[in-house]
Coordinates of C-alpha atoms (C1' of nucleotides) in Angstrom, one line a residue:
Chain S
M1 CA 31.2 -13.3 21.1
G2 CA 29.1 -12.9 18.2
R3 CA 28.6 -15.2 15.0
S4 CA 29.1 -14.0 11.3
P5 CA 25.7 -14.4 9.5
C6 CA 25.0 -18.1 8.0
C7 CA 24.8 -16.5 4.9
D8 CA 28.1 -14.4 4.6
E9 CA 30.3 -16.9 2.6
I10 CA 30.9 -15.1 -0.7
G11 CA 29.5 -16.5 -3.6
L12 CA 26.5 -18.3 -2.0
K13 CA 23.0 -18.1 -4.1
K14 CA 20.4 -15.9 -3.0
G15 CA 17.0 -14.4 -4.0
P16 CA 14.3 -16.3 -6.0
W17 CA 15.1 -19.8 -5.7
T18 CA 15.0 -21.7 -9.7
P19 CA 12.7 -24.9 -9.6
E20 CA 16.0 -26.8 -10.6
E21 CA 17.2 -26.2 -6.8
D22 CA 13.8 -27.0 -5.0
Q23 CA 14.7 -30.4 -6.6
K24 CA 17.8 -31.1 -5.4
L25 CA 16.4 -29.6 -2.3
V26 CA 13.0 -32.0 -2.5
N27 CA 15.7 -34.8 -3.5
H28 CA 18.6 -34.6 -0.7
I29 CA 15.7 -34.4 1.8
Q30 CA 13.4 -37.1 0.8
K31 CA 16.8 -39.9 0.8
Y32 CA 18.6 -38.0 3.5
G33 CA 16.3 -36.1 6.3
H34 CA 18.0 -32.8 7.5
A35 CA 20.0 -33.7 10.1
S36 CA 22.1 -30.8 9.4
W37 CA 20.8 -27.3 7.7
R38 CA 24.8 -26.0 7.7
A39 CA 25.4 -29.2 6.6
L40 CA 23.3 -29.3 3.6
P41 CA 23.6 -27.5 0.9
K42 CA 26.8 -28.9 0.4
L43 CA 25.4 -32.4 0.3
A44 CA 22.6 -31.2 -2.1
G45 CA 24.8 -29.2 -4.0
L46 CA 23.3 -26.3 -4.0
N47 CA 25.2 -23.3 -3.4
R48 CA 23.2 -21.4 -0.7
C49 CA 23.3 -21.1 2.8
G50 CA 21.7 -23.6 5.4
K51 CA 19.3 -21.1 6.3
S52 CA 18.0 -20.2 2.8
C53 CA 17.2 -24.1 2.7
R54 CA 15.4 -24.9 5.9
L55 CA 12.9 -21.7 4.4
R56 CA 12.5 -22.8 1.2
W57 CA 12.1 -26.5 2.4
T58 CA 10.0 -24.7 5.7
N59 CA 7.3 -21.9 3.9
Y60 CA 7.1 -23.7 0.5
L61 CA 8.6 -27.3 -0.3
R62 CA 7.3 -29.4 2.9
P63 CA 5.1 -31.8 1.8
D64 CA 2.5 -30.9 4.0
I65 CA 1.8 -27.3 3.1
K66 CA -1.5 -26.2 2.5
R67 CA -1.8 -23.7 0.1
G68 CA -4.5 -21.5 -1.5
K69 CA -7.2 -18.8 -0.2
F70 CA -7.6 -19.0 3.8
S71 CA -11.1 -20.7 4.7
K72 CA -13.5 -19.0 6.5
E73 CA -12.5 -21.2 9.7
E74 CA -9.2 -20.5 9.6
E75 CA -9.2 -16.4 9.4
Q76 CA -11.8 -16.7 12.4
T77 CA -9.0 -18.5 14.2
I78 CA -6.1 -16.4 13.4
L79 CA -8.3 -13.6 14.6
D80 CA -8.9 -15.8 17.9
L81 CA -5.7 -16.3 18.5
H82 CA -4.1 -13.0 17.4
A83 CA -6.5 -11.4 20.3
I84 CA -4.9 -13.8 22.6
L85 CA -1.1 -14.1 21.6
G86 CA -0.7 -11.2 19.5
N87 CA 2.1 -11.8 17.0
K88 CA 3.7 -14.9 17.6
W89 CA 2.6 -16.5 14.6
S90 CA 4.3 -19.4 14.7
A91 CA 2.2 -20.6 17.6
I92 CA -0.5 -19.1 15.8
A93 CA 0.3 -21.6 12.5
S94 CA 0.5 -24.4 15.1
H95 CA -3.4 -24.4 15.6
L96 CA -3.7 -24.3 11.6
P97 CA -2.7 -27.7 10.0
G98 CA -1.0 -26.8 6.9
R99 CA -0.2 -23.0 7.4
T100 CA 2.9 -22.1 8.0
D101 CA 3.8 -18.8 10.1
N102 CA 5.4 -16.9 7.3
E103 CA 1.7 -17.9 5.1
V104 CA 0.2 -16.3 8.9
K105 CA 1.8 -13.4 9.0
N106 CA 1.4 -12.1 5.4
F107 CA -2.3 -13.0 5.8
W108 CA -2.7 -11.2 8.9
N109 CA -0.2 -8.0 7.3
T110 CA -1.7 -8.0 4.0
H111 CA -5.5 -9.1 5.1
L112 CA -6.7 -9.5 9.0
K113 CA -5.0 -6.3 9.5
K114 CA -6.7 -4.2 7.4
K115 CA -10.5 -5.8 8.0
L116 CA -10.0 -5.2 11.8
I117 CA -8.9 -1.4 10.8
Q118 CA -11.6 -1.1 8.9
M119 CA -14.5 -2.5 11.0
G120 CA -12.5 0.2 13.9
Y121 CA -10.7 -1.8 15.5
D122 CA -7.6 -2.1 16.8
P123 CA -5.5 -4.2 14.9
M124 CA -2.8 -4.8 18.2
T125 CA -5.5 -4.4 21.4
H126 CA -8.4 -5.7 19.2
Q127 CA -10.2 -3.2 20.9
P128 CA -12.3 -0.4 18.8
R129 CA -10.2 2.3 18.3
T130 CA -11.4 5.3 20.7
D131 CA -9.4 7.4 19.2
D132 CA -11.3 7.6 15.8
I133 CA -14.3 7.8 17.7
I134 CA -13.2 10.9 20.1
S135 CA -11.2 12.4 17.0
G136 CA -14.5 12.3 15.0
L137 CA -16.8 13.7 17.3
S138 CA -13.6 16.0 18.2
H139 CA -13.6 17.2 14.4
L140 CA -17.9 17.4 14.8
I141 CA -18.0 19.1 17.6
A142 CA -15.0 21.6 16.0
L143 CA -16.8 22.2 12.6
A144 CA -20.1 23.1 14.9
N145 CA -18.5 25.5 17.1
L146 CA -16.6 27.0 13.3
K147 CA -20.6 27.5 12.8
E148 CA -21.5 28.9 15.8
L149 CA -18.9 31.0 15.7
L150 CA -19.3 32.9 12.1
D151 CA -22.9 32.8 13.0
H152 CA -21.8 35.0 15.6
H153 CA -19.3 37.3 13.6
H154 CA -21.0 40.1 15.2
Q155 CA -19.0 39.7 18.9
P156 CA -15.7 40.6 18.8
W157 CA -13.4 38.2 18.0
E158 CA -11.9 38.6 21.3
Q159 CA -14.9 36.8 23.1
S160 CA -15.9 34.6 20.3
L161 CA -11.6 33.2 21.2
S162 CA -12.7 33.5 24.5
R163 CA -16.0 30.7 24.4
L164 CA -13.6 28.5 22.7
Q165 CA -11.4 28.4 25.5
E166 CA -14.3 27.1 27.6
E167 CA -15.7 24.9 25.0
A168 CA -12.5 23.7 24.9
I169 CA -11.8 22.6 28.1
Q170 CA -15.2 21.2 28.5
L171 CA -14.5 19.0 25.6
A172 CA -11.4 17.5 27.5
R173 CA -13.3 16.9 30.2
L174 CA -16.1 15.0 27.8
Q175 CA -12.6 12.9 25.8
S176 CA -12.4 12.4 29.6
L177 CA -15.6 10.3 30.3
Q178 CA -15.9 8.6 26.7
Q179 CA -12.4 7.4 27.7
H180 CA -14.1 6.0 30.8
L181 CA -16.8 4.9 29.6
L182 CA -15.2 3.0 26.7
L183 CA -12.9 2.0 28.5
P184 CA -14.0 -0.6 31.5
Q185 CA -11.6 -3.0 31.2
A186 CA -7.4 -2.7 30.8
S187 CA -5.7 -4.0 28.4
F188 CA -5.2 -8.2 28.4
T189 CA -1.3 -7.3 28.8
E190 CA -1.9 -6.5 32.1
A191 CA 0.3 -9.3 34.2
D192 CA -1.3 -8.7 37.6
P193 CA -3.3 -11.4 38.1
N194 CA -5.5 -9.1 40.5
T195 CA -6.3 -7.1 37.7
V196 CA -6.9 -9.9 35.5
N197 CA -9.4 -11.0 37.6
S198 CA -11.4 -8.6 38.1
I199 CA -11.8 -7.9 34.1
T200 CA -12.3 -11.8 33.7
N201 CA -15.3 -11.3 36.4
S202 CA -16.7 -8.5 34.1
T203 CA -16.2 -10.6 30.8
S204 CA -20.0 -10.3 30.0
L205 CA -18.7 -6.5 28.8
M206 CA -16.5 -8.3 26.2
N207 CA -19.3 -10.1 24.5
K208 CA -22.1 -7.0 24.6
D209 CA -22.2 -5.8 21.4
T210 CA -21.5 -1.8 22.6
T211 CA -20.8 1.3 20.8
I212 CA -21.4 4.9 20.9
N213 CA -23.1 6.4 18.6
V214 CA -22.2 9.8 17.5
S215 CA -25.2 12.4 16.0
N216 CA -24.2 14.3 13.2
D217 CA -27.1 16.0 13.8
T218 CA -26.5 19.3 14.9
S219 CA -30.2 19.5 16.8
S220 CA -28.8 17.2 19.4
M221 CA -25.8 19.6 20.3
S222 CA -26.1 21.4 23.5
S223 CA -26.6 25.1 23.6
N224 CA -23.0 26.0 23.9
G225 CA -22.2 23.5 21.3
I226 CA -20.9 20.0 22.8
G227 CA -22.5 17.4 21.1
S228 CA -23.8 14.5 23.2
A229 CA -22.7 10.9 22.9
Q230 CA -24.5 7.5 24.3
F231 CA -24.7 4.1 24.4
V232 CA -26.1 2.0 21.7
N233 CA -26.0 -1.4 20.8
D234 CA -24.8 -3.6 18.2
S235 CA -23.2 -1.6 15.5
I236 CA -19.8 -3.0 16.6
P237 CA -19.6 -6.7 17.4
F238 CA -17.3 -8.0 19.2
S239 CA -17.5 -11.1 17.5
H240 CA -14.0 -11.8 16.6
M241 CA -13.7 -11.7 20.4
P242 CA -13.5 -15.6 21.8
E243 CA -15.1 -15.2 24.8
L244 CA -14.0 -15.8 27.8
K245 CA -16.3 -17.4 30.2
T246 CA -15.2 -18.7 34.2
P247 CA -15.2 -22.8 34.2
P248 CA -17.5 -24.5 35.9
S249 CA -14.4 -26.6 38.3
C250 CA -11.3 -27.4 38.4
S251 CA -9.5 -30.7 40.3
Y252 CA -6.3 -30.9 40.6
E253 CA -4.8 -34.7 39.6
A254 CA -1.1 -33.4 41.1
P255 CA -1.3 -31.6 44.5
L256 CA -1.0 -28.1 44.8
S257 CA -0.2 -25.5 47.6
N258 CA -2.2 -22.6 48.2
K259 CA 1.0 -21.1 46.5
D260 CA -0.6 -22.0 43.4
M261 CA -2.9 -20.7 41.4
V262 CA -5.2 -22.4 37.8
Q263 CA -4.8 -20.4 34.7
F264 CA -7.2 -21.7 32.1
Y265 CA -9.1 -20.3 28.8
Q266 CA -11.5 -21.6 27.2
A267 CA -11.5 -21.6 23.5
E268 CA -14.9 -22.6 22.2
S269 CA -13.9 -22.1 18.0
Y270 CA -10.8 -24.0 18.4
P271 CA -11.4 -27.4 16.8
N272 CA -10.1 -30.1 19.2
S273 CA -8.9 -27.9 21.6
P274 CA -12.3 -26.9 23.7
W275 CA -9.7 -26.0 26.9
L276 CA -6.6 -24.9 26.8
L277 CA -5.0 -25.4 30.8
S278 CA -2.1 -24.8 33.1
C279 CA -1.0 -25.2 36.3
S280 CA 1.6 -22.1 37.6
S281 CA 2.8 -21.5 41.3
T282 CA 3.4 -17.9 42.1
T283 CA 5.0 -16.5 45.9
P284 CA 2.4 -14.5 47.9
S285 CA 4.6 -11.6 47.8
S286 CA 5.3 -10.9 43.5
P287 CA 1.9 -12.6 41.5
S288 CA 2.6 -10.4 38.9
S289 CA 6.3 -11.2 38.6
H290 CA 7.6 -15.1 39.2
V291 CA 5.3 -17.3 37.1
V292 CA 6.9 -20.4 37.4
P293 CA 6.3 -23.2 34.4
P294 CA 3.5 -25.4 35.4
V295 CA 3.6 -27.1 38.3
T296 CA 1.2 -30.0 37.3
T297 CA 0.6 -31.3 33.8
E298 CA -2.9 -32.7 34.2
V299 CA -6.0 -31.1 34.8
S300 CA -9.8 -32.0 34.7
L301 CA -13.1 -29.7 35.1
T302 CA -15.1 -31.7 37.8
N303 CA -15.3 -29.9 40.9
V304 CA -15.7 -25.9 41.3
E305 CA -13.2 -24.2 43.1
D306 CA -14.0 -20.7 43.7
S307 CA -10.3 -19.4 44.7
C308 CA -9.5 -20.4 41.0
T309 CA -8.1 -17.3 39.6
I310 CA -8.8 -16.7 35.8
W311 CA -6.4 -15.6 33.8
P312 CA -7.6 -14.9 30.3
E313 CA -3.8 -14.5 28.3
I314 CA -2.6 -18.2 29.1
L315 CA -1.9 -18.3 26.0
L316 CA 0.8 -15.6 25.8
E317 CA 3.0 -18.9 27.4
D318 CA 1.3 -21.2 24.8
P319 CA 4.3 -23.7 25.0
L320 CA 3.3 -24.0 28.9
F321 CA -0.5 -25.7 28.0
K322 CA -2.1 -29.0 28.7
M323 CA -4.6 -29.1 26.0
I324 CA -7.4 -31.6 27.2
S325 CA -9.4 -32.5 24.2
Chain Y
dA1 C1' -1.1 2.1 -24.1
dA2 C1' 2.0 2.8 -20.8
dA3 C1' 3.3 5.1 -16.7
dA4 C1' 2.4 5.0 -12.1
dC5 C1' 0.5 2.8 -8.3
dA6 C1' -1.1 -1.1 -4.7
dA7 C1' -1.6 -5.3 -3.6
dG8 C1' 0.4 -10.3 -2.0
dC9 C1' 4.1 -12.9 -1.1
dA10 C1' 8.8 -15.0 -1.1
dA11 C1' 12.9 -14.4 1.2
dC12 C1' 16.1 -12.3 3.5
dC13 C1' 18.1 -9.8 8.0
dG14 C1' 18.9 -10.1 13.2
dC15 C1' 18.4 -11.1 17.0
dC16 C1' 17.6 -15.0 20.4
dA17 C1' 17.5 -19.4 23.1
dA18 C1' 18.8 -23.4 23.4
dT19 C1' 22.3 -27.4 22.4
dT20 C1' 27.1 -28.5 21.3
dT21 C1' 31.8 -28.7 21.9
Chain E
dG1 C1' 31.1 -22.0 33.0
dA2 C1' 32.6 -20.1 28.9
dA3 C1' 32.5 -20.0 24.0
dA4 C1' 30.6 -21.7 19.7
dT5 C1' 27.1 -23.2 16.9
dT6 C1' 22.4 -23.8 15.2
dG7 C1' 17.7 -23.2 14.7
dG8 C1' 13.8 -20.8 14.7
dC9 C1' 11.1 -16.3 14.7
dG10 C1' 9.2 -12.0 14.0
dG11 C1' 10.6 -7.8 11.5
dT12 C1' 11.0 -6.0 7.0
dT13 C1' 12.8 -5.6 2.2
dG14 C1' 12.2 -5.9 -2.4
dC15 C1' 10.5 -8.5 -6.7
dT16 C1' 6.2 -9.7 -9.3
dT17 C1' 1.6 -9.0 -10.6
dG18 C1' -2.8 -6.6 -11.5
dT19 C1' -5.5 -2.1 -10.9
dT20 C1' -6.5 2.2 -12.2
dT21 C1' -4.9 6.8 -14.6

DNA sequence: AAAACAAGCAACCGCCAATTT
DNA sequence: GAAATTGGCGGTTGCTTGTTT
């Protein structure tokens, strides 16, 4: 059985809050707290639903709310955390004292998302947008083809069409190769630990300032009109991505069986939380589908364990973390 | 000066998980 | 154990303000 929305009651006010309403809410909470949001509006003399009161309090009236522009540090933290957590606004906001999930979400949607797109990143994956590069390249090639076609207008059009078809096949091959070269790592949302492990073992790739440089100089076009692409350094730095590193060591203060694996993530850029750690247990038969809550809460970095499994998306399960400062 | 458009943000909505009855 | 209730979260909406035409 479902439940009726709390704001369905007839006559309850919606929309922007007036200063008088704010004052009533603040006064009531300061005096009596907010044990029950449902009961609060009547007790406080407000013609609002409890949900509306809770939102107003948590997003605007709470005394510890930090207002004003986001600092560069806060911006970087949001970018770093979003790269790992995705749209977990509440979890991201918990790392930013005084900021609400709503504020972080709005800041992301109005500023950071656009910024990433402008920088050539996919705002969801935080990876360079290969579709843009490839479509841009295709566009250039198409223009070159058109130019060549016009240059050879004396040829029968059937012949030109046939040449274009051949070139389209070659272009498709080139694009396939480029995608392979541009995506040396699978997505971090991949749940298979083996895949994730192999990804993490090659994290050096993440921090290289690598990009594809597409020349628009037609002299670099080959004789059949297909352009060339080459890897060069530093145009689109991956600076906003947190650096993932193999940990120096792990030791367990609670015993773990050989079915267990350690998950960790180094977050150098998060103040007071240089390491976020957690352990979980998995069954050998289905490692990716059976991750259970932490079996230990204390992990310290003292001895090297080669068998540790690195799991970059550990932050996806924020509540499971043990933070060691 | 006015209309159109864009950006920013507070607030709402629906869903879900946890808790209570 | 099932149903009802509550609080919390993420997505979306729509109002306000600023900018451009």
